[in-house]
Every structure is written in structure tokens, then in C-alpha cells.
């Protein structure tokens, strides 16, 4: 079965080749050109497997659409198309609930690779026969895709959820940055901005640590990667 993608993009010079390339790569694409039109598709958002949202549009931004989708509790993968890779735009996209971003101009092969990587990672909660992972004060409900810290549910993006799942499964062991990039995104790591991982880690710390500047759970092992420490209840 072909994966269905909802594409929000108003650049006429781009959409023709983009739709053609995505179709050739096995995706069914439905195009919308405005935020208003995208919003009208939200009641049927479950019919799509992934969203591609341009950031700058005539009547708003792709961030608004992403935030609306996340408020509905939908964990559908979301990729932003942005004309700038400045950190402030990356952070805004991740904060609104996005999973990845691609900077214009981009190679169509790169975009397709990122789409396939995200679709592969969707459903990570079904890759383990156990339905709950518990270490110290953290509990992960794999069936419900929820993370609880000291009994309270954390408000995580889907990317943050996948990251914490990977780290907690490797509790008290060092997980290298390369292995995280390979596990969570494209297997070759060719199309992943290493700075994006740093943004994910920082945002995750802000949600799980009492003092993000002095983390107890998510520890940096300089020169190697990160380690999840079990903190007693």
C-alpha cells in the first residue's frame, strides 16, 4: 500500500516537480496551498501517513498547522520545508511538534530519504513485546506512546518520544551521537544535521530535568554521546 502524504506548499515552481518525484518514489500526494485549506483537512488527518509543511505561506505558517495537529493528539510524522536553517527556526519547528526539517533548496532524493526514515521510525512503540518500560522515576507506556516522570505525563513531540525511548532502553550505557542519528533518522546519517540532535537533547532536558543545566537523567558523555541515568523514585 502506498503511503499518503499531505503537502502544504504554495510555490508553484516547486510543487510540480515535488509531486512528480514523490509519486515516482511510491507516495500518494495531496496538495494544499494555504493554511486555511490545510486546516480544512484536519478532520480527516488520520487518512494520511505524513505531513510536509512549508513554513511561510500567504495566510500564515506551517507551524500553526503543526500545532493544531498536535493539540488534537495526533502523532503523525511532520517535516517542515524552510528557506532558513537558522537555529531559531529549527527550535520553533521542533517546539510546535515537528519531527524534521529540510532547508530549501533541497535535493528531492534527500527529502524522500527523510520521509522513508520517519515512516520507518513511526511505530517504534510496537518494536518491543513489553508494553511498559520502567526505570527509577521514569515510566514509558509503549502502547499509549506516553512517558511519565514521577507519575506525571510529559508533553513530548514524537521525535522527543523516540529519543527518550532509545536512551531509556540503553539505561546506564553510553549511546553515541552517531548511533542515535542512525536509529532515529536515516540509516546512513547522510541527511541529518548534527546540530538538530543538540536541539532535541536541550529541549528534552527542559522537560525532564529539575535543573537542565545540571541534568540527572540525560547526561552528556563528552566526545562520545549521551547516557540515561536511572534516578530512584
XYZ file of C-alpha atoms in Angstrom:
233
model
C 0.000 0.000 0.000
C 1.327 3.457 -0.930
C 1.830 5.940 1.885
C -0.340 9.048 1.712
C 1.231 12.483 2.197
C -0.476 15.832 2.699
C 1.765 18.531 1.187
C 1.287 22.183 2.152
C 3.253 24.289 -0.333
C 2.375 27.439 -2.294
C 5.469 27.707 -4.524
C 4.150 26.878 -7.994
C 7.684 26.439 -9.361
C 8.337 23.721 -6.781
C 5.142 21.711 -6.386
C 5.090 20.165 -9.876
C 8.475 18.513 -9.630
C 7.946 17.703 -5.952
C 4.679 15.860 -6.538
C 6.146 14.028 -9.527
C 9.208 12.899 -7.574
C 7.179 11.782 -4.556
C 4.799 9.833 -6.787
C 7.731 8.167 -8.547
C 9.061 7.152 -5.131
C 5.848 5.411 -4.181
C 3.914 8.110 -2.313
C 0.403 9.384 -2.947
C 0.421 13.172 -2.529
C -2.453 15.551 -1.900
C -1.528 19.215 -2.353
C -2.915 22.177 -0.419
C -1.644 25.724 -0.938
C -2.837 27.705 2.104
C -3.043 27.298 5.870
C -6.819 27.609 5.643
C -7.008 24.770 3.124
C -4.710 22.613 5.255
C -6.836 23.259 8.338
C -9.908 22.067 6.445
C -8.210 18.661 6.053
C -7.569 18.186 9.783
C -10.800 16.252 10.465
C -9.507 13.568 8.080
C -5.836 13.798 9.111
C -5.864 10.140 10.125
C -6.099 9.243 6.435
C -2.519 10.481 5.897
C 0.762 8.885 6.910
C 2.919 12.042 6.923
C 2.659 15.822 6.581
C 5.068 18.091 4.678
C 4.508 21.703 5.684
C 6.065 24.779 4.143
C 6.875 27.332 6.825
C 5.987 30.602 5.050
C 2.574 30.836 3.407
C 0.300 33.689 2.235
C -2.140 33.309 5.151
C 0.115 32.066 7.941
C 2.766 29.458 8.687
C 3.137 25.703 8.692
C 3.868 25.981 12.422
C 0.215 26.837 13.014
C -0.947 23.692 11.227
C 1.532 21.543 13.140
C 0.453 22.980 16.494
C -3.204 22.341 15.657
C -2.461 18.725 14.721
C -0.531 18.126 17.956
C -3.280 19.712 20.064
C -5.595 17.066 18.627
C -3.229 14.419 19.996
C -2.142 13.198 16.553
C 1.386 11.717 16.372
C 1.590 11.738 12.569
C 5.175 12.470 11.360
C 5.702 16.076 10.236
C 8.505 17.534 8.096
C 8.942 21.285 7.646
C 10.193 22.908 4.447
C 12.037 26.100 5.349
C 14.065 28.669 3.466
C 16.305 29.144 6.511
C 18.233 26.733 8.734
C 18.797 29.314 11.473
C 18.527 27.757 14.921
C 15.557 29.927 15.894
C 13.511 28.445 13.045
C 14.627 24.907 13.876
C 13.641 25.397 17.511
C 10.278 26.908 16.552
C 9.558 23.915 14.331
C 10.540 21.374 16.985
C 8.641 23.230 19.697
C 5.486 23.196 17.604
C 5.755 19.406 17.338
C 7.679 18.856 14.102
C 9.915 15.836 13.607
C 12.354 17.115 10.989
C 13.070 19.989 8.646
C 14.556 20.354 5.170
C 16.157 23.602 4.039
C 15.394 24.995 0.587
C 16.817 24.479 -1.942
C 16.986 20.752 -1.315
C 17.607 17.621 -3.341
C 14.469 15.571 -3.919
C 16.409 12.422 -3.065
C 17.247 13.893 0.328
C 13.604 14.657 1.057
C 12.483 11.160 0.027
C 15.154 9.634 2.230
C 13.989 11.647 5.221
C 10.375 10.692 4.556
C 11.227 6.990 4.437
C 13.317 7.326 7.613
C 10.449 8.936 9.502
C 7.938 6.371 8.271
C 10.275 3.561 9.374
C 10.564 5.083 12.829
C 6.834 5.583 13.187
C 5.586 2.728 15.308
C 8.735 2.392 17.414
C 6.417 1.626 20.343
C 5.454 -1.625 18.632
C 9.020 -2.937 18.300
C 9.142 -4.333 21.821
C 6.999 -7.118 23.227
C 6.879 -5.389 26.623
C 4.200 -2.730 26.896
C 5.783 -0.735 29.750
C 9.398 0.239 30.443
C 10.180 1.432 33.968
C 13.490 2.713 35.287
C 13.509 4.710 38.506
C 11.183 7.692 38.284
C 10.511 7.263 34.545
C 7.849 5.002 33.032
C 7.152 4.576 29.307
C 3.763 3.267 28.192
C 4.637 1.845 24.762
C 1.069 1.080 23.741
C -0.116 4.553 24.646
C 3.077 6.288 23.450
C 3.271 8.137 26.759
C 6.167 8.949 29.060
C 5.521 9.523 32.750
C 8.009 11.260 35.027
C 7.238 10.774 38.718
C 3.702 9.824 37.724
C 3.032 12.876 35.536
C 2.679 12.604 31.748
C 5.285 14.575 29.803
C 4.229 16.700 26.838
C 6.673 15.400 24.216
C 6.880 15.714 20.462
C 7.053 12.442 18.561
C 10.776 12.979 17.936
C 11.437 13.603 21.634
C 9.437 10.486 22.442
C 11.518 8.341 20.121
C 14.726 9.814 21.543
C 13.801 9.123 25.159
C 12.694 5.578 24.264
C 16.078 4.872 22.705
C 18.020 6.331 25.630
C 15.953 4.617 28.332
C 16.274 1.254 26.589
C 20.039 1.737 26.910
C 19.888 2.928 30.519
C 23.268 3.412 32.247
C 25.100 2.821 28.954
C 26.634 5.396 26.631
C 24.687 5.905 23.400
C 26.838 7.572 20.755
C 25.571 10.520 18.745
C 26.062 8.566 15.519
C 24.046 5.619 16.786
C 21.224 7.958 17.820
C 21.180 9.604 14.387
C 21.271 6.215 12.669
C 18.473 4.818 14.819
C 16.130 7.773 14.739
C 16.657 9.109 11.233
C 18.194 7.863 8.004
C 20.371 4.784 8.488
C 23.329 6.389 6.695
C 23.099 9.654 8.618
C 23.928 11.494 5.381
C 20.960 13.835 5.562
C 20.925 14.681 9.268
C 22.154 17.965 10.676
C 24.087 17.081 13.819
C 23.026 20.378 15.381
C 19.413 19.226 15.285
C 20.200 16.435 17.744
C 21.648 19.002 20.152
C 18.396 20.951 19.928
C 16.356 17.813 20.672
C 18.526 16.997 23.678
C 18.289 20.516 25.069
C 14.513 20.633 24.679
C 14.114 17.179 26.229
C 16.212 18.232 29.228
C 13.986 21.255 29.738
C 11.039 18.886 30.107
C 12.582 16.180 32.289
C 15.246 17.811 34.441
C 14.686 19.834 37.618
C 17.742 21.869 36.593
C 18.513 21.436 32.867
C 21.959 22.998 33.399
C 22.817 20.188 35.841
C 20.985 17.146 34.418
C 20.444 13.991 36.449
C 18.757 11.847 33.784
C 20.182 12.786 30.381
C 23.957 13.049 30.791
C 26.430 14.216 28.144
C 29.490 11.991 27.785
C 31.839 14.377 26.030
C 33.413 13.046 22.878
C 31.012 10.090 22.743
C 27.323 10.850 23.155
C 24.710 10.588 25.883
C 23.806 8.318 28.782
C 20.467 7.882 30.527
C 20.889 7.535 34.273
C 18.300 5.798 36.414
C 17.094 8.178 39.117
C 15.425 6.473 42.116
C 11.789 7.304 42.842
